């Protein structure tokens, strides 16, 4: 509640809150006690001045307005006689409910001001003290416990007999209620009449209510049975709102906060929060806060929430005074002085007006300042001592009343000096049912309300979660499921809400310690350690035998006056700490445990008429498992999807019913919805965690449970909230992810199946609760574990499609752009996966196909399916502007077109194989898709890896097409020149997209490809040159092109260290090209020049032969090593990198061509020497050539030489040739 400016010192009190010194009371002699009071609530009207009665006014005569309801007096006037005020055992609870923010946190004590005064007067008074003490957090609630009245009730109802017997043993065998004297009632009556006289104005109140007659007969009716019954409630039965007949009214109904569904529940907006749990039954329970004033009183360092009914008047030198009536013949004693002083301090009233009378006849008035009250004659007392008493009593209670939810009894017998504290809850449990303690229910509700309040505070952080959890657990300990299912369900739901399921992985990264304990940490489990002697001994051999039942004892009330005699020994205990969850699974399991308890409470309170047959929780619910033979495949999925979406659509119309007979709108209905949603989220998080751990069988089991929970939620819920639909999308998306991972990890299927079929008892029980409302089969199509790869991929795709459909029809697309992007990205990905699956199947069918010209229908169907998936996937990615993935799918479509092209290649039969038009069509389509992929990316910077991949595929396609056209020229359809032109263009395009310069893993491949292209082009132009007759210009052009491409091919092959054979082949072709040119030359000089060039080309093959030798040496070493280690390895397997047959073939050609060139060179050089005299350089060359030729002939003649030896010979000869070539450079070249 807001602070209201109430009666009395309300206006200045607001100032006091800001500046406590205004509320301080100063006393002579240096005694200063700090006291400030803030009125939190006041029901009294602004105070009027009191009417000063004339001397000789007879107070025995009733005024005209006596006992009429007066706003100015509030309840003080009518209740002063004591009847209505009789034993308010729950007054502090009423205040606590109203100021729930203060309880458990800021306030030390909540109580009626009368109880506070009684406690502070203990050392001065001989009268008995009997109070009930309850602990909530760091707050103590104090209430009067009228033992006499309690036992009067007990004698009629049989309740509390255990306490009655205990009390009789403790105090006196024959106890009797003392009747109040006539003098007592006489004094009460004239005080009441005096207050009515003092109301300023006409005092014409409302007519006296019928109850006034009872008031006037106060002394008699005060003792009546009705009074006893009205004050003390019966032991709590099931509250009316929980009883079977909703119309039945019952004393036991109790108030609960409407906002028990905590505000920060992510799943439900505020309008979905549940309405009031219980009918407002505060009045029937005596739990109403009916004080005129509720004051936050700070006395020294003690903060108290105090209820006061003291009438406050205007007049005098101050804006507020309290009015007292005194018998002039009786001096004021210390007890009265303390009473007056404390009343004024609590209400922050600065002045006391005393009216003196003799035998009811007014004599005089006297004004006394509040700070002067302790110094009045006959009632001197030290305010410092009162402060010490307050601090000692609070410390004593805080140290010993440690168990939350327990009822403690502070008792001092009349005339005794010993104060004892008993734990009534423990005593009660030893003898009878705990519900025989009437405080059980109010305490439970208060614990619950304080927890609710802490949960609802937006600014609360996790450090309070430990406290909230302890409050709720203690609340649950006090409740019985049969009587209070609603609070139990709600408390369990709140406990589940404490565990944040979506919190970040690293819990220790938060700004505060999650286990942070504040002052309110206390233990409800551990036994209290007895205090040391300085704080008062707990056992005394001279005590009565029953004293061992006392929790703690103050041996002498005098001890309370000793400063700091009782220090609070209340230690911080870890039991209030929030449990540390060592992982997501543990956190979710705790949540599910609380959810299950909540569900049990809800289910137990629902009528079971026409219910399902009782399920045995120990019998597992069979999880459907189908193999591919029984499952209907993708077609069946389509039907199930349609049914599902139809059902989703029907949710909007609101056709729902609960199989268990829950009434929509009832607390059970609303609570079950929230619990089911919470369990669904917990299972979702468990599934996600299992997915990360690659436990896909377990992940599917959990997502199945999450979707079963969701199905039940949908069956019950009249309108689907956007947040719930978004969550359903997340579930279906995760389910799709899991099915995809299962498809990709088919080799572990047996392990996944075992994980999937395992079930905990907790999961079974939650499922049983769900089955009370629904069959839970709506999502069965998505969560069954199939053994068929195609089916798994289809299910995954359908999950994503369903998620997207939900986003579409519920118009959530725009509110959740991130969710939409995620779903579309996954749809694109799964369609790519399915497309690749069908494409690979088509390729497999193609390789297995029997030699025939026709493409099978199966292949065509697979192509269509694959193409359709790729097309849809491309649309998905394009719709979210994902150029990279769209490019990848376009690339895969290109690959599909190439597979189609390969399928159409005519097999060799009776006629020569030619490159067919169908092949050309599909290869050109593939090229179009690759070009589209490049356009989609735009530039390499967007995604270099994908860009390079697409370029490579495009280059490969052009290269394949050119190679096929070159190798299987379609001469029946096209002219040779046309074919050569097309091949040349395709090869040049292939070169364009083949990046040889960028350093990457693919660079050697690109270099090899480019070298091969140049080699093929050079070979083609070489071939044209051989076969062409006529057009000299064209021949010259071909010669230049052949020479150019040969030199480029050689340069690229030289860069590669693993292609010596290819390099040799190109060089041999160059030699053949030189020989061809030489044949058309006439002059000896020209021929000699060409021969010299050809021998140079041969000399440059040294590098290739060295590489071959290196590999052969490595191979022979490996063989000898294997033999020495007694392993027989076939020589063919040992060198995978070298094709020996190829090497032998090339070597033979090389030897033959080298022999021919050397012979021609020797002939030409010899004839030249005869014609013109010898030239030194030529002689050297001739001599070398002869020597090399001779060695070569011998080597080729020796058939017993090994390959390695032959290569050694060639290397040696090439070395000699190279030296001669270097020496004679500038000679005959």
PDB file of C-alpha atoms in Angstrom, residues 268-513:
ATOM      1  CA  UNK A 268       2.142 -16.206 -20.906  1.00  0.00           C
ATOM      2  CA  UNK A 269       1.372 -12.488 -21.095  1.00  0.00           C
ATOM      3  CA  UNK A 270      -0.302 -10.706 -18.222  1.00  0.00           C
ATOM      4  CA  UNK A 271      -3.856 -11.229 -19.412  1.00  0.00           C
ATOM      5  CA  UNK A 272      -3.290 -14.971 -19.242  1.00  0.00           C
ATOM      6  CA  UNK A 273      -2.258 -14.910 -15.600  1.00  0.00           C
ATOM      7  CA  UNK A 274      -4.647 -16.741 -13.406  1.00  0.00           C
ATOM      8  CA  UNK A 275      -7.279 -14.912 -11.457  1.00  0.00           C
ATOM      9  CA  UNK A 276      -7.753 -15.205  -7.742  1.00  0.00           C
ATOM     10  CA  UNK A 277      -7.032 -18.587  -6.315  1.00  0.00           C
ATOM     11  CA  UNK A 278      -9.349 -18.396  -3.382  1.00  0.00           C
ATOM     12  CA  UNK A 279     -12.437 -16.545  -2.347  1.00  0.00           C
ATOM     13  CA  UNK A 280     -11.721 -13.711   0.004  1.00  0.00           C
ATOM     14  CA  UNK A 281     -12.223 -15.391   3.344  1.00  0.00           C
ATOM     15  CA  UNK A 282     -10.077 -13.163   5.519  1.00  0.00           C
ATOM     16  CA  UNK A 283     -12.875 -12.002   7.778  1.00  0.00           C
ATOM     17  CA  UNK A 284     -14.070 -15.506   8.535  1.00  0.00           C
ATOM     18  CA  UNK A 285     -10.565 -16.478   9.484  1.00  0.00           C
ATOM     19  CA  UNK A 286      -9.799 -13.516  11.727  1.00  0.00           C
ATOM     20  CA  UNK A 287      -6.990 -12.631   9.342  1.00  0.00           C
ATOM     21  CA  UNK A 288      -8.242  -9.145   8.565  1.00  0.00           C
ATOM     22  CA  UNK A 289      -6.070  -6.146   9.305  1.00  0.00           C
ATOM     23  CA  UNK A 290      -8.594  -4.054  11.233  1.00  0.00           C
ATOM     24  CA  UNK A 291      -6.276  -1.646  13.034  1.00  0.00           C
ATOM     25  CA  UNK A 292      -7.042   2.035  12.671  1.00  0.00           C
ATOM     26  CA  UNK A 293      -3.401   2.644  11.958  1.00  0.00           C
ATOM     27  CA  UNK A 294      -0.499   0.581  10.616  1.00  0.00           C
ATOM     28  CA  UNK A 295       2.778   2.188  11.530  1.00  0.00           C
ATOM     29  CA  UNK A 296       6.350   1.431  10.507  1.00  0.00           C
ATOM     30  CA  UNK A 297       8.072   2.127  13.815  1.00  0.00           C
ATOM     31  CA  UNK A 298      11.858   2.207  14.076  1.00  0.00           C
ATOM     32  CA  UNK A 299      12.997   1.973  17.693  1.00  0.00           C
ATOM     33  CA  UNK A 300      16.777   2.283  17.806  1.00  0.00           C
ATOM     34  CA  UNK A 301      17.881  -0.339  15.190  1.00  0.00           C
ATOM     35  CA  UNK A 302      14.674  -2.400  15.392  1.00  0.00           C
ATOM     36  CA  UNK A 303      12.159  -2.023  12.552  1.00  0.00           C
ATOM     37  CA  UNK A 304       8.592  -2.918  13.495  1.00  0.00           C
ATOM     38  CA  UNK A 305       5.295  -2.953  11.640  1.00  0.00           C
ATOM     39  CA  UNK A 306       2.817  -2.112  14.393  1.00  0.00           C
ATOM     40  CA  UNK A 307      -0.970  -1.998  14.495  1.00  0.00           C
ATOM     41  CA  UNK A 308      -2.520   0.628  16.784  1.00  0.00           C
ATOM     42  CA  UNK A 309      -6.081   1.687  17.644  1.00  0.00           C
ATOM     43  CA  UNK A 310      -5.165   4.570  20.013  1.00  0.00           C
ATOM     44  CA  UNK A 311      -7.500   7.537  19.470  1.00  0.00           C
ATOM     45  CA  UNK A 312      -5.555  10.689  18.555  1.00  0.00           C
ATOM     46  CA  UNK A 313      -7.022  14.164  18.966  1.00  0.00           C
ATOM     47  CA  UNK A 314      -6.060  17.677  17.945  1.00  0.00           C
ATOM     48  CA  UNK A 315      -5.691  20.557  20.429  1.00  0.00           C
ATOM     49  CA  UNK A 316      -3.025  21.580  22.897  1.00  0.00           C
ATOM     50  CA  UNK A 317       0.300  23.064  21.859  1.00  0.00           C
ATOM     51  CA  UNK A 318       0.842  20.314  19.291  1.00  0.00           C
ATOM     52  CA  UNK A 319      -1.089  19.121  16.263  1.00  0.00           C
ATOM     53  CA  UNK A 320      -1.744  15.776  17.959  1.00  0.00           C
ATOM     54  CA  UNK A 321      -2.335  14.602  21.516  1.00  0.00           C
ATOM     55  CA  UNK A 322      -3.344  11.367  23.186  1.00  0.00           C
ATOM     56  CA  UNK A 323      -6.075  11.455  25.781  1.00  0.00           C
ATOM     57  CA  UNK A 324      -5.940   9.534  29.087  1.00  0.00           C
ATOM     58  CA  UNK A 325      -8.317   9.220  32.052  1.00  0.00           C
ATOM     59  CA  UNK A 326      -6.761   8.831  35.547  1.00  0.00           C
ATOM     60  CA  UNK A 327      -8.230   8.256  39.006  1.00  0.00           C
ATOM     61  CA  UNK A 328      -6.920  11.179  41.059  1.00  0.00           C
ATOM     62  CA  UNK A 329      -6.656   8.928  44.116  1.00  0.00           C
ATOM     63  CA  UNK A 330      -4.308   6.451  42.385  1.00  0.00           C
ATOM     64  CA  UNK A 331      -0.799   7.614  41.458  1.00  0.00           C
ATOM     65  CA  UNK A 332       0.626   6.666  38.021  1.00  0.00           C
ATOM     66  CA  UNK A 333       2.878   3.614  38.335  1.00  0.00           C
ATOM     67  CA  UNK A 334       5.851   2.599  36.141  1.00  0.00           C
ATOM     68  CA  UNK A 335       3.791   0.176  34.036  1.00  0.00           C
ATOM     69  CA  UNK A 336       1.251   2.873  33.177  1.00  0.00           C
ATOM     70  CA  UNK A 337       4.039   5.345  32.435  1.00  0.00           C
ATOM     71  CA  UNK A 338       5.766   2.914  30.061  1.00  0.00           C
ATOM     72  CA  UNK A 339       2.378   2.194  28.454  1.00  0.00           C
ATOM     73  CA  UNK A 340       1.658   5.902  27.814  1.00  0.00           C
ATOM     74  CA  UNK A 341       5.213   6.616  26.635  1.00  0.00           C
ATOM     75  CA  UNK A 342       5.348   3.694  24.181  1.00  0.00           C
ATOM     76  CA  UNK A 343       1.878   4.483  22.788  1.00  0.00           C
ATOM     77  CA  UNK A 344       2.940   8.057  22.066  1.00  0.00           C
ATOM     78  CA  UNK A 345       6.282   6.963  20.564  1.00  0.00           C
ATOM     79  CA  UNK A 346       4.640   4.372  18.302  1.00  0.00           C
ATOM     80  CA  UNK A 347       2.066   6.887  17.031  1.00  0.00           C
ATOM     81  CA  UNK A 348       4.589   9.739  17.083  1.00  0.00           C
ATOM     82  CA  UNK A 349       2.318  11.821  19.321  1.00  0.00           C
ATOM     83  CA  UNK A 350       4.289  14.593  21.043  1.00  0.00           C
ATOM     84  CA  UNK A 351       1.915  15.318  23.963  1.00  0.00           C
ATOM     85  CA  UNK A 352      -0.272  13.522  26.467  1.00  0.00           C
ATOM     86  CA  UNK A 353      -3.438  15.100  27.920  1.00  0.00           C
ATOM     87  CA  UNK A 354      -4.509  13.604  31.276  1.00  0.00           C
ATOM     88  CA  UNK A 355      -7.968  14.048  32.690  1.00  0.00           C
ATOM     89  CA  UNK A 356      -8.177  13.358  36.436  1.00  0.00           C
ATOM     90  CA  UNK A 357     -11.403  12.203  38.060  1.00  0.00           C
ATOM     91  CA  UNK A 358     -12.595  11.173  41.491  1.00  0.00           C
ATOM     92  CA  UNK A 359     -15.321   8.510  41.481  1.00  0.00           C
ATOM     93  CA  UNK A 360     -16.188   9.427  37.877  1.00  0.00           C
ATOM     94  CA  UNK A 361     -16.410  13.195  38.545  1.00  0.00           C
ATOM     95  CA  UNK A 362     -14.005  15.197  36.318  1.00  0.00           C
ATOM     96  CA  UNK A 363     -11.503  17.247  38.402  1.00  0.00           C
ATOM     97  CA  UNK A 364      -8.822  18.728  36.128  1.00  0.00           C
ATOM     98  CA  UNK A 365      -6.702  18.345  32.949  1.00  0.00           C
ATOM     99  CA  UNK A 366      -2.923  18.193  32.761  1.00  0.00           C
ATOM    100  CA  UNK A 367      -0.629  18.381  29.657  1.00  0.00           C
ATOM    101  CA  UNK A 368       2.585  16.290  29.639  1.00  0.00           C
ATOM    102  CA  UNK A 369       5.175  16.178  26.854  1.00  0.00           C
ATOM    103  CA  UNK A 370       5.986  12.670  25.653  1.00  0.00           C
ATOM    104  CA  UNK A 371       9.682  13.039  26.534  1.00  0.00           C
ATOM    105  CA  UNK A 372       8.719  14.005  30.103  1.00  0.00           C
ATOM    106  CA  UNK A 373       6.666  10.850  30.737  1.00  0.00           C
ATOM    107  CA  UNK A 374       9.695   8.746  31.914  1.00  0.00           C
ATOM    108  CA  UNK A 375      10.406  11.368  34.615  1.00  0.00           C
ATOM    109  CA  UNK A 376       6.893  11.569  36.137  1.00  0.00           C
ATOM    110  CA  UNK A 377       6.635  11.194  39.898  1.00  0.00           C
ATOM    111  CA  UNK A 378       6.112   7.529  40.945  1.00  0.00           C
ATOM    112  CA  UNK A 379       6.703   6.266  37.387  1.00  0.00           C
ATOM    113  CA  UNK A 380      10.363   6.985  36.805  1.00  0.00           C
ATOM    114  CA  UNK A 381      11.972   4.589  34.331  1.00  0.00           C
ATOM    115  CA  UNK A 382      15.063   4.610  32.138  1.00  0.00           C
ATOM    116  CA  UNK A 383      14.400   4.741  28.422  1.00  0.00           C
ATOM    117  CA  UNK A 384      17.861   3.225  27.919  1.00  0.00           C
ATOM    118  CA  UNK A 385      16.750   0.150  29.875  1.00  0.00           C
ATOM    119  CA  UNK A 386      13.602  -0.143  27.714  1.00  0.00           C
ATOM    120  CA  UNK A 387      15.865  -0.012  24.644  1.00  0.00           C
ATOM    121  CA  UNK A 388      18.058  -2.796  26.096  1.00  0.00           C
ATOM    122  CA  UNK A 389      14.983  -4.898  26.903  1.00  0.00           C
ATOM    123  CA  UNK A 390      13.738  -4.503  23.316  1.00  0.00           C
ATOM    124  CA  UNK A 391      17.107  -5.481  21.851  1.00  0.00           C
ATOM    125  CA  UNK A 392      17.526  -8.461  24.210  1.00  0.00           C
ATOM    126  CA  UNK A 393      14.032  -9.855  23.577  1.00  0.00           C
ATOM    127  CA  UNK A 394      14.439  -9.507  19.808  1.00  0.00           C
ATOM    128  CA  UNK A 395      17.867 -11.200  19.917  1.00  0.00           C
ATOM    129  CA  UNK A 396      16.507 -13.990  22.144  1.00  0.00           C
ATOM    130  CA  UNK A 397      13.595 -14.640  19.772  1.00  0.00           C
ATOM    131  CA  UNK A 398      15.661 -14.384  16.591  1.00  0.00           C
ATOM    132  CA  UNK A 399      18.275 -16.771  17.967  1.00  0.00           C
ATOM    133  CA  UNK A 400      15.754 -19.419  18.977  1.00  0.00           C
ATOM    134  CA  UNK A 401      12.753 -19.096  16.637  1.00  0.00           C
ATOM    135  CA  UNK A 402      14.712 -20.394  13.700  1.00  0.00           C
ATOM    136  CA  UNK A 403      12.413 -22.818  11.920  1.00  0.00           C
ATOM    137  CA  UNK A 404      10.180 -21.238   9.365  1.00  0.00           C
ATOM    138  CA  UNK A 405       6.608 -22.493   9.489  1.00  0.00           C
ATOM    139  CA  UNK A 406       6.888 -23.552  13.117  1.00  0.00           C
ATOM    140  CA  UNK A 407       4.678 -22.015  15.809  1.00  0.00           C
ATOM    141  CA  UNK A 408       6.705 -20.982  18.852  1.00  0.00           C
ATOM    142  CA  UNK A 409       5.103 -20.143  22.206  1.00  0.00           C
ATOM    143  CA  UNK A 410       6.696 -17.506  24.425  1.00  0.00           C
ATOM    144  CA  UNK A 411       5.328 -18.036  27.916  1.00  0.00           C
ATOM    145  CA  UNK A 412       5.836 -16.441  31.308  1.00  0.00           C
ATOM    146  CA  UNK A 413       3.583 -17.592  34.137  1.00  0.00           C
ATOM    147  CA  UNK A 414       1.943 -15.003  36.341  1.00  0.00           C
ATOM    148  CA  UNK A 415       4.270 -13.973  39.138  1.00  0.00           C
ATOM    149  CA  UNK A 416       7.185 -15.971  37.686  1.00  0.00           C
ATOM    150  CA  UNK A 417      10.581 -14.595  36.693  1.00  0.00           C
ATOM    151  CA  UNK A 418      11.278 -17.315  34.126  1.00  0.00           C
ATOM    152  CA  UNK A 419      10.412 -16.821  30.463  1.00  0.00           C
ATOM    153  CA  UNK A 420      10.234 -19.983  28.335  1.00  0.00           C
ATOM    154  CA  UNK A 421      10.037 -20.582  24.599  1.00  0.00           C
ATOM    155  CA  UNK A 422       8.392 -23.772  23.280  1.00  0.00           C
ATOM    156  CA  UNK A 423       8.170 -25.119  19.720  1.00  0.00           C
ATOM    157  CA  UNK A 424       4.470 -25.997  19.551  1.00  0.00           C
ATOM    158  CA  UNK A 425       4.743 -27.474  16.053  1.00  0.00           C
ATOM    159  CA  UNK A 426       7.190 -30.111  17.231  1.00  0.00           C
ATOM    160  CA  UNK A 427       5.091 -30.822  20.341  1.00  0.00           C
ATOM    161  CA  UNK A 428       1.940 -31.051  18.230  1.00  0.00           C
ATOM    162  CA  UNK A 429       3.511 -33.432  15.709  1.00  0.00           C
ATOM    163  CA  UNK A 430       4.665 -35.687  18.523  1.00  0.00           C
ATOM    164  CA  UNK A 431       1.106 -36.089  19.727  1.00  0.00           C
ATOM    165  CA  UNK A 432      -1.466 -35.227  17.078  1.00  0.00           C
ATOM    166  CA  UNK A 433      -2.077 -34.188  13.493  1.00  0.00           C
ATOM    167  CA  UNK A 434      -0.233 -30.981  12.589  1.00  0.00           C
ATOM    168  CA  UNK A 435      -3.528 -29.482  11.379  1.00  0.00           C
ATOM    169  CA  UNK A 436      -4.648 -29.346  15.004  1.00  0.00           C
ATOM    170  CA  UNK A 437      -2.481 -26.233  15.137  1.00  0.00           C
ATOM    171  CA  UNK A 438      -4.726 -23.418  13.838  1.00  0.00           C
ATOM    172  CA  UNK A 439      -1.672 -21.361  12.889  1.00  0.00           C
ATOM    173  CA  UNK A 440      -0.583 -23.907  10.278  1.00  0.00           C
ATOM    174  CA  UNK A 441      -2.689 -22.525   7.444  1.00  0.00           C
ATOM    175  CA  UNK A 442      -2.139 -18.776   7.979  1.00  0.00           C
ATOM    176  CA  UNK A 443       1.620 -19.381   8.243  1.00  0.00           C
ATOM    177  CA  UNK A 444       1.626 -21.470   5.057  1.00  0.00           C
ATOM    178  CA  UNK A 445      -0.314 -18.804   3.203  1.00  0.00           C
ATOM    179  CA  UNK A 446       1.970 -16.065   4.452  1.00  0.00           C
ATOM    180  CA  UNK A 447       5.080 -18.000   3.392  1.00  0.00           C
ATOM    181  CA  UNK A 448       3.441 -18.460   0.023  1.00  0.00           C
ATOM    182  CA  UNK A 449       2.467 -14.788  -0.282  1.00  0.00           C
ATOM    183  CA  UNK A 450       5.935 -13.548   0.630  1.00  0.00           C
ATOM    184  CA  UNK A 451       7.459 -15.898  -1.969  1.00  0.00           C
ATOM    185  CA  UNK A 452       4.916 -14.705  -4.563  1.00  0.00           C
ATOM    186  CA  UNK A 453       5.721 -11.117  -3.805  1.00  0.00           C
ATOM    187  CA  UNK A 454       9.468 -11.676  -4.134  1.00  0.00           C
ATOM    188  CA  UNK A 455       8.945 -13.524  -7.422  1.00  0.00           C
ATOM    189  CA  UNK A 456       6.833 -10.743  -8.879  1.00  0.00           C
ATOM    190  CA  UNK A 457       9.359  -8.005  -8.220  1.00  0.00           C
ATOM    191  CA  UNK A 458      10.917  -7.157 -11.537  1.00  0.00           C
ATOM    192  CA  UNK A 459      14.063  -5.758  -9.954  1.00  0.00           C
ATOM    193  CA  UNK A 460      14.757  -8.907  -7.966  1.00  0.00           C
ATOM    194  CA  UNK A 461      17.773 -10.814  -9.079  1.00  0.00           C
ATOM    195  CA  UNK A 462      18.788 -14.396  -8.580  1.00  0.00           C
ATOM    196  CA  UNK A 463      20.373 -13.889  -5.191  1.00  0.00           C
ATOM    197  CA  UNK A 464      16.845 -13.975  -3.704  1.00  0.00           C
ATOM    198  CA  UNK A 465      15.990 -17.271  -5.385  1.00  0.00           C
ATOM    199  CA  UNK A 466      17.446 -19.253  -2.497  1.00  0.00           C
ATOM    200  CA  UNK A 467      15.160 -17.399  -0.071  1.00  0.00           C
ATOM    201  CA  UNK A 468      12.096 -17.834  -2.295  1.00  0.00           C
ATOM    202  CA  UNK A 469      12.818 -21.542  -2.637  1.00  0.00           C
ATOM    203  CA  UNK A 470      13.148 -21.971   1.131  1.00  0.00           C
ATOM    204  CA  UNK A 471       9.878 -20.059   1.718  1.00  0.00           C
ATOM    205  CA  UNK A 472       8.033 -22.281  -0.751  1.00  0.00           C
ATOM    206  CA  UNK A 473       9.543 -25.550   0.513  1.00  0.00           C
ATOM    207  CA  UNK A 474       8.589 -24.615   4.076  1.00  0.00           C
ATOM    208  CA  UNK A 475       5.109 -23.674   2.870  1.00  0.00           C
ATOM    209  CA  UNK A 476       4.754 -27.102   1.219  1.00  0.00           C
ATOM    210  CA  UNK A 477       5.842 -28.850   4.421  1.00  0.00           C
ATOM    211  CA  UNK A 478       2.847 -27.335   6.215  1.00  0.00           C
ATOM    212  CA  UNK A 479       0.261 -28.265   3.614  1.00  0.00           C
ATOM    213  CA  UNK A 480      -1.676 -31.439   2.985  1.00  0.00           C
ATOM    214  CA  UNK A 481      -2.406 -32.347  -0.623  1.00  0.00           C
ATOM    215  CA  UNK A 482      -5.899 -33.553   0.179  1.00  0.00           C
ATOM    216  CA  UNK A 483      -6.822 -30.228   1.759  1.00  0.00           C
ATOM    217  CA  UNK A 484      -4.792 -27.633  -0.145  1.00  0.00           C
ATOM    218  CA  UNK A 485      -4.063 -28.912  -3.669  1.00  0.00           C
ATOM    219  CA  UNK A 486      -4.294 -25.443  -5.146  1.00  0.00           C
ATOM    220  CA  UNK A 487      -1.552 -23.841  -3.077  1.00  0.00           C
ATOM    221  CA  UNK A 488       0.608 -26.949  -3.450  1.00  0.00           C
ATOM    222  CA  UNK A 489       0.243 -26.880  -7.240  1.00  0.00           C
ATOM    223  CA  UNK A 490       0.950 -23.166  -7.342  1.00  0.00           C
ATOM    224  CA  UNK A 491       3.978 -23.395  -5.018  1.00  0.00           C
ATOM    225  CA  UNK A 492       5.428 -26.231  -7.083  1.00  0.00           C
ATOM    226  CA  UNK A 493       4.891 -24.203 -10.239  1.00  0.00           C
ATOM    227  CA  UNK A 494       6.723 -21.253  -8.685  1.00  0.00           C
ATOM    228  CA  UNK A 495       9.560 -23.544  -7.596  1.00  0.00           C
ATOM    229  CA  UNK A 496       9.854 -24.709 -11.195  1.00  0.00           C
ATOM    230  CA  UNK A 497       9.902 -21.074 -12.330  1.00  0.00           C
ATOM    231  CA  UNK A 498      12.955 -20.378 -10.152  1.00  0.00           C
ATOM    232  CA  UNK A 499      15.083 -22.457 -12.473  1.00  0.00           C
ATOM    233  CA  UNK A 500      15.698 -20.419 -15.597  1.00  0.00           C
ATOM    234  CA  UNK A 501      15.669 -22.903 -18.439  1.00  0.00           C
ATOM    235  CA  UNK A 502      16.958 -20.440 -21.013  1.00  0.00           C
ATOM    236  CA  UNK A 503      19.799 -18.973 -18.979  1.00  0.00           C
ATOM    237  CA  UNK A 504      23.299 -18.776 -20.471  1.00  0.00           C
ATOM    238  CA  UNK A 505      25.499 -21.857 -20.265  1.00  0.00           C
ATOM    239  CA  UNK A 506      28.021 -20.311 -17.870  1.00  0.00           C
ATOM    240  CA  UNK A 507      26.125 -19.701 -14.688  1.00  0.00           C
ATOM    241  CA  UNK A 508      29.127 -18.235 -12.912  1.00  0.00           C
ATOM    242  CA  UNK A 509      29.358 -15.340 -15.345  1.00  0.00           C
ATOM    243  CA  UNK A 510      26.549 -13.482 -13.592  1.00  0.00           C
ATOM    244  CA  UNK A 511      27.239 -10.312 -11.667  1.00  0.00           C
ATOM    245  CA  UNK A 512      26.194 -11.735  -8.341  1.00  0.00           C
ATOM    246  CA  UNK A 513      26.742 -15.029  -6.582  1.00  0.00           C
TER     247      UNK A 513
END
